[in-house]
């Protein structure tokens, strides 16, 4: 059999590789504390589950949705107005995604042609680069350096690359670095995009998971943002709906329209009961959002303090559901360290190298276990000799 040369650009996804290692240990009877994949273990609030179940019990819900219901689009527009102070036209500036991952995989197909340049952060969540690569784009990395607070420095981008770029992907609060952007950064981003005629995609999946009193907003709240780009948002982490796959593309009407056109040739719309659950999530009682935020903040404090106590120096994250930790002294290969940590301690984390060239030298830990399991992971590391 012969297969597409396109597949030569992709190896096995890092999370699939980690899952295989996890299963190998479990088959040998070992316990594994999994801090690798950012899959939330905090379920949706009961009113969200009830809305899903009620709609799923209706036989009429099993037709093709074809498109978003007016109720969903209006709910998203209302959510953005209340939460972010951003006015959206629900009919022209809102479209659903089958999770942000699906949207990130497809949107480049509606914007770039084979060989076009797409700017992606380094390090970054893998799909930020994989989606454009699927469209045949050439990736140009925008370094996120610790000394710059992991914020992209637009002056570092070569002028010829900036002029050639058609699309740029940006995301704050940031996965994996946990950095938070400033108003000055967003203003510079918009000016850079306007000057170079680049479409901006801002991924805003973690705005509700900000710690120590910090409050994050929307890229679209800044003047000129809607003229140059769109924002993706997700209900996966904020509302615990990761398995239901609900995300949104909002902002520039032309970009939204092209993505909707593309998706009309790919899928038949979001399952109507999931649309009902999404409406319940963003229009209902929002106390669950604060409860979720507090849970992740407490987990971050427990893990950060525990690691520092046993000699692994790690900063408390400003936001997200992750820790971005430099490798302990004596280690330089993040993948090799992760395998050693797994085999010696039964603790699974993600190597920084999976997030791009600048990720080497780090690991990402997902705050997806209860505090007792996090403490157990720390104690296992403390007695393993790994950090000696």
Short mmCIF file of N, CA, C and O in Angstrom, two decimals, residues 92-159:
data_model
loop_
_atom_site.label_atom_id
_atom_site.label_comp_id
_atom_site.label_asym_id
_atom_site.label_seq_id
_atom_site.Cartn_x
_atom_site.Cartn_y
_atom_site.Cartn_z
N UNK A 92 -23.04 36.28 12.44
CA UNK A 92 -21.90 36.43 11.53
C UNK A 92 -20.55 36.23 12.21
O UNK A 92 -19.55 35.98 11.53
N UNK A 93 -20.51 36.34 13.52
CA UNK A 93 -19.21 36.36 14.21
C UNK A 93 -19.07 35.24 15.23
O UNK A 93 -18.18 35.28 16.07
N UNK A 94 -19.92 34.22 15.15
CA UNK A 94 -19.88 33.09 16.09
C UNK A 94 -20.05 31.79 15.32
O UNK A 94 -20.95 31.67 14.49
N UNK A 95 -19.17 30.82 15.60
CA UNK A 95 -19.31 29.47 15.03
C UNK A 95 -18.82 28.47 16.06
O UNK A 95 -17.83 28.72 16.76
N UNK A 96 -19.48 27.33 16.13
CA UNK A 96 -19.05 26.30 17.07
C UNK A 96 -17.93 25.46 16.47
O UNK A 96 -17.75 25.38 15.25
N UNK A 97 -17.18 24.82 17.34
CA UNK A 97 -16.14 23.87 16.98
C UNK A 97 -16.39 22.58 17.74
O UNK A 97 -16.93 22.61 18.85
N UNK A 98 -15.99 21.47 17.19
CA UNK A 98 -16.08 20.21 17.92
C UNK A 98 -14.85 20.10 18.83
O UNK A 98 -14.00 19.22 18.69
N UNK A 99 -14.73 21.08 19.71
CA UNK A 99 -13.56 21.26 20.55
C UNK A 99 -12.54 22.13 19.83
O UNK A 99 -12.48 22.16 18.60
N UNK A 100 -11.74 22.86 20.60
CA UNK A 100 -10.73 23.73 19.99
C UNK A 100 -9.76 22.95 19.11
O UNK A 100 -9.28 23.45 18.09
N UNK A 101 -9.45 21.71 19.50
CA UNK A 101 -8.50 20.90 18.74
C UNK A 101 -8.97 20.72 17.29
O UNK A 101 -8.18 20.85 16.36
N UNK A 102 -10.25 20.45 17.12
CA UNK A 102 -10.78 20.30 15.77
C UNK A 102 -10.62 21.59 14.98
O UNK A 102 -10.21 21.60 13.82
N UNK A 103 -10.97 22.71 15.61
CA UNK A 103 -10.84 23.99 14.93
C UNK A 103 -9.40 24.32 14.57
O UNK A 103 -9.11 24.81 13.47
N UNK A 104 -8.48 24.05 15.50
CA UNK A 104 -7.07 24.31 15.25
C UNK A 104 -6.52 23.42 14.15
O UNK A 104 -5.60 23.79 13.43
N UNK A 105 -7.09 22.23 14.01
CA UNK A 105 -6.65 21.32 12.95
C UNK A 105 -7.12 21.78 11.58
O UNK A 105 -6.47 21.49 10.58
N UNK A 106 -8.24 22.51 11.52
CA UNK A 106 -8.86 22.81 10.24
C UNK A 106 -8.73 24.25 9.77
O UNK A 106 -8.77 24.51 8.56
N UNK A 107 -8.61 25.21 10.68
CA UNK A 107 -8.75 26.60 10.27
C UNK A 107 -7.71 27.03 9.24
O UNK A 107 -7.99 27.80 8.33
N UNK A 108 -6.49 26.48 9.34
CA UNK A 108 -5.45 26.85 8.38
C UNK A 108 -5.84 26.46 6.96
O UNK A 108 -5.45 27.13 5.99
N UNK A 109 -6.62 25.39 6.82
CA UNK A 109 -7.07 24.97 5.49
C UNK A 109 -7.92 26.03 4.82
O UNK A 109 -8.01 26.08 3.59
N UNK A 110 -8.56 26.89 5.61
CA UNK A 110 -9.42 27.93 5.06
C UNK A 110 -8.68 29.25 4.84
O UNK A 110 -9.26 30.19 4.29
N UNK A 111 -7.41 29.30 5.25
CA UNK A 111 -6.67 30.57 5.19
C UNK A 111 -5.43 30.48 4.30
O UNK A 111 -5.15 31.40 3.52
N UNK A 112 -4.67 29.40 4.40
CA UNK A 112 -3.37 29.35 3.72
C UNK A 112 -3.39 28.32 2.60
O UNK A 112 -4.19 27.38 2.58
N UNK A 113 -2.46 28.52 1.67
CA UNK A 113 -2.22 27.57 0.59
C UNK A 113 -0.90 26.86 0.82
O UNK A 113 -0.10 27.26 1.67
N UNK A 114 -0.68 25.81 0.07
CA UNK A 114 0.56 25.05 0.16
C UNK A 114 1.76 25.98 0.03
O UNK A 114 1.85 26.79 -0.89
N UNK A 115 2.68 25.89 1.00
CA UNK A 115 3.89 26.68 0.97
C UNK A 115 3.81 28.04 1.64
O UNK A 115 4.83 28.72 1.81
N UNK A 116 2.60 28.47 2.05
CA UNK A 116 2.47 29.74 2.75
C UNK A 116 3.09 29.65 4.15
O UNK A 116 3.19 28.57 4.73
N UNK A 117 3.46 30.80 4.69
CA UNK A 117 4.11 30.87 6.00
C UNK A 117 3.07 31.09 7.09
O UNK A 117 2.19 31.96 6.97
N UNK A 118 3.18 30.30 8.16
CA UNK A 118 2.35 30.48 9.35
C UNK A 118 3.28 30.64 10.55
O UNK A 118 4.20 29.84 10.74
N UNK A 119 3.03 31.66 11.34
CA UNK A 119 3.82 31.93 12.55
C UNK A 119 3.19 31.20 13.73
O UNK A 119 1.99 31.34 14.00
N UNK A 120 3.99 30.39 14.42
CA UNK A 120 3.51 29.66 15.59
C UNK A 120 4.46 29.88 16.76
O UNK A 120 5.66 30.09 16.57
N UNK A 121 3.93 29.86 17.99
CA UNK A 121 4.79 30.06 19.16
C UNK A 121 5.74 28.87 19.35
O UNK A 121 5.46 27.76 18.90
N UNK A 122 6.83 29.14 20.05
CA UNK A 122 7.77 28.08 20.42
C UNK A 122 8.24 28.36 21.84
O UNK A 122 8.90 29.37 22.07
N UNK A 123 7.90 27.50 22.82
CA UNK A 123 7.12 26.26 22.67
C UNK A 123 5.63 26.53 22.48
O UNK A 123 5.15 27.63 22.77
N UNK A 124 4.92 25.49 22.00
CA UNK A 124 3.47 25.64 21.83
C UNK A 124 2.79 24.28 21.89
O UNK A 124 3.43 23.24 21.74
N UNK A 125 1.51 24.32 22.12
CA UNK A 125 0.69 23.11 22.07
C UNK A 125 0.81 22.52 20.67
O UNK A 125 0.71 23.26 19.68
N UNK A 126 1.05 21.22 20.53
CA UNK A 126 1.41 20.65 19.22
C UNK A 126 0.47 20.97 18.07
O UNK A 126 0.92 21.21 16.94
N UNK A 127 -0.85 21.01 18.31
CA UNK A 127 -1.78 21.22 17.21
C UNK A 127 -1.64 22.61 16.60
O UNK A 127 -2.03 22.83 15.45
N UNK A 128 -1.06 23.57 17.33
CA UNK A 128 -0.85 24.90 16.77
C UNK A 128 0.01 24.82 15.51
O UNK A 128 -0.18 25.59 14.57
N UNK A 129 0.99 23.92 15.50
CA UNK A 129 1.81 23.72 14.32
C UNK A 129 1.31 22.63 13.41
O UNK A 129 1.42 22.72 12.19
N UNK A 130 0.71 21.58 14.00
CA UNK A 130 0.26 20.44 13.20
C UNK A 130 -0.88 20.82 12.27
O UNK A 130 -0.96 20.31 11.14
N UNK A 131 -1.78 21.70 12.71
CA UNK A 131 -2.88 22.12 11.84
C UNK A 131 -2.38 22.81 10.58
O UNK A 131 -2.73 22.42 9.47
N UNK A 132 -1.56 23.86 10.72
CA UNK A 132 -0.98 24.48 9.52
C UNK A 132 -0.14 23.52 8.69
O UNK A 132 -0.15 23.59 7.46
N UNK A 133 0.59 22.61 9.34
CA UNK A 133 1.39 21.64 8.59
C UNK A 133 0.48 20.75 7.74
O UNK A 133 0.83 20.38 6.62
N UNK A 134 -0.68 20.41 8.28
CA UNK A 134 -1.65 19.61 7.53
C UNK A 134 -2.08 20.34 6.26
O UNK A 134 -2.35 19.72 5.23
N UNK A 135 -2.14 21.67 6.34
CA UNK A 135 -2.51 22.49 5.18
C UNK A 135 -1.34 22.72 4.23
O UNK A 135 -1.49 23.40 3.22
N UNK A 136 -0.16 22.19 4.57
CA UNK A 136 1.01 22.35 3.72
C UNK A 136 1.78 23.63 3.95
O UNK A 136 2.61 24.03 3.13
N UNK A 137 1.53 24.28 5.09
CA UNK A 137 2.20 25.55 5.37
C UNK A 137 3.64 25.33 5.81
O UNK A 137 4.01 24.26 6.30
N UNK A 138 4.44 26.37 5.66
CA UNK A 138 5.78 26.41 6.23
C UNK A 138 5.69 27.09 7.59
O UNK A 138 5.12 28.18 7.70
N UNK A 139 6.20 26.44 8.62
CA UNK A 139 6.11 26.99 9.96
C UNK A 139 7.31 27.88 10.25
O UNK A 139 8.45 27.53 9.94
N UNK A 140 7.03 29.03 10.82
CA UNK A 140 8.08 29.93 11.32
C UNK A 140 7.83 30.13 12.80
O UNK A 140 6.73 30.53 13.20
N UNK A 141 8.82 29.82 13.62
CA UNK A 141 8.63 29.85 15.07
C UNK A 141 8.85 31.24 15.66
O UNK A 141 9.76 31.97 15.25
N UNK A 142 7.99 31.58 16.62
CA UNK A 142 8.13 32.82 17.39
C UNK A 142 8.54 32.41 18.80
O UNK A 142 7.74 31.87 19.55
N UNK A 143 9.80 32.63 19.18
CA UNK A 143 10.26 32.18 20.49
C UNK A 143 9.49 32.83 21.64
O UNK A 143 9.18 34.02 21.61
N UNK A 144 9.19 32.02 22.66
CA UNK A 144 8.64 32.51 23.92
C UNK A 144 9.72 32.26 24.98
O UNK A 144 9.90 31.12 25.42
N UNK A 145 10.44 33.31 25.34
CA UNK A 145 11.61 33.17 26.19
C UNK A 145 11.27 33.50 27.64
O UNK A 145 10.52 34.44 27.93
N UNK A 146 11.87 32.74 28.55
CA UNK A 146 11.62 32.96 29.97
C UNK A 146 11.99 34.38 30.39
O UNK A 146 11.28 35.02 31.17
N UNK A 147 13.12 34.88 29.87
CA UNK A 147 13.57 36.22 30.26
C UNK A 147 12.61 37.32 29.79
O UNK A 147 12.69 38.45 30.25
N UNK A 148 11.69 36.98 28.87
CA UNK A 148 10.70 37.94 28.40
C UNK A 148 9.31 37.58 28.93
O UNK A 148 8.30 38.01 28.37
N UNK A 149 9.29 36.82 30.02
CA UNK A 149 8.01 36.39 30.58
C UNK A 149 7.25 35.47 29.67
O UNK A 149 6.02 35.37 29.77
N UNK A 150 7.95 34.79 28.77
CA UNK A 150 7.37 33.89 27.78
C UNK A 150 6.41 34.60 26.83
O UNK A 150 5.56 33.97 26.20
N UNK A 151 6.55 35.92 26.69
CA UNK A 151 5.75 36.67 25.72
C UNK A 151 6.55 36.80 24.42
O UNK A 151 7.76 37.03 24.44
N UNK A 152 5.86 36.67 23.31
CA UNK A 152 6.50 36.79 22.00
C UNK A 152 7.01 38.22 21.82
O UNK A 152 6.30 39.19 22.10
N UNK A 153 8.23 38.35 21.35
CA UNK A 153 8.82 39.65 21.01
C UNK A 153 8.70 39.81 19.50
O UNK A 153 9.43 39.18 18.74
N UNK A 154 7.79 40.65 19.05
CA UNK A 154 7.54 40.79 17.62
C UNK A 154 8.73 41.40 16.88
O UNK A 154 8.87 41.19 15.67
N UNK A 155 9.58 42.12 17.58
CA UNK A 155 10.77 42.69 16.94
C UNK A 155 11.78 41.60 16.57
O UNK A 155 12.67 41.84 15.75
N UNK A 156 11.65 40.41 17.19
CA UNK A 156 12.55 39.31 16.87
C UNK A 156 12.19 38.61 15.56
O UNK A 156 13.00 37.86 15.01
N UNK A 157 10.99 38.83 15.07
CA UNK A 157 10.54 38.16 13.86
C UNK A 157 11.15 38.85 12.65
O UNK A 157 10.93 40.06 12.45
N UNK A 158 11.92 38.14 11.84
CA UNK A 158 12.54 38.78 10.66
C UNK A 158 11.48 39.44 9.77
O UNK A 158 10.39 38.89 9.57
N UNK A 159 11.81 40.61 9.23
CA UNK A 159 10.83 41.38 8.46
C UNK A 159 10.34 40.62 7.24
O UNK A 159 9.16 40.70 6.87
#
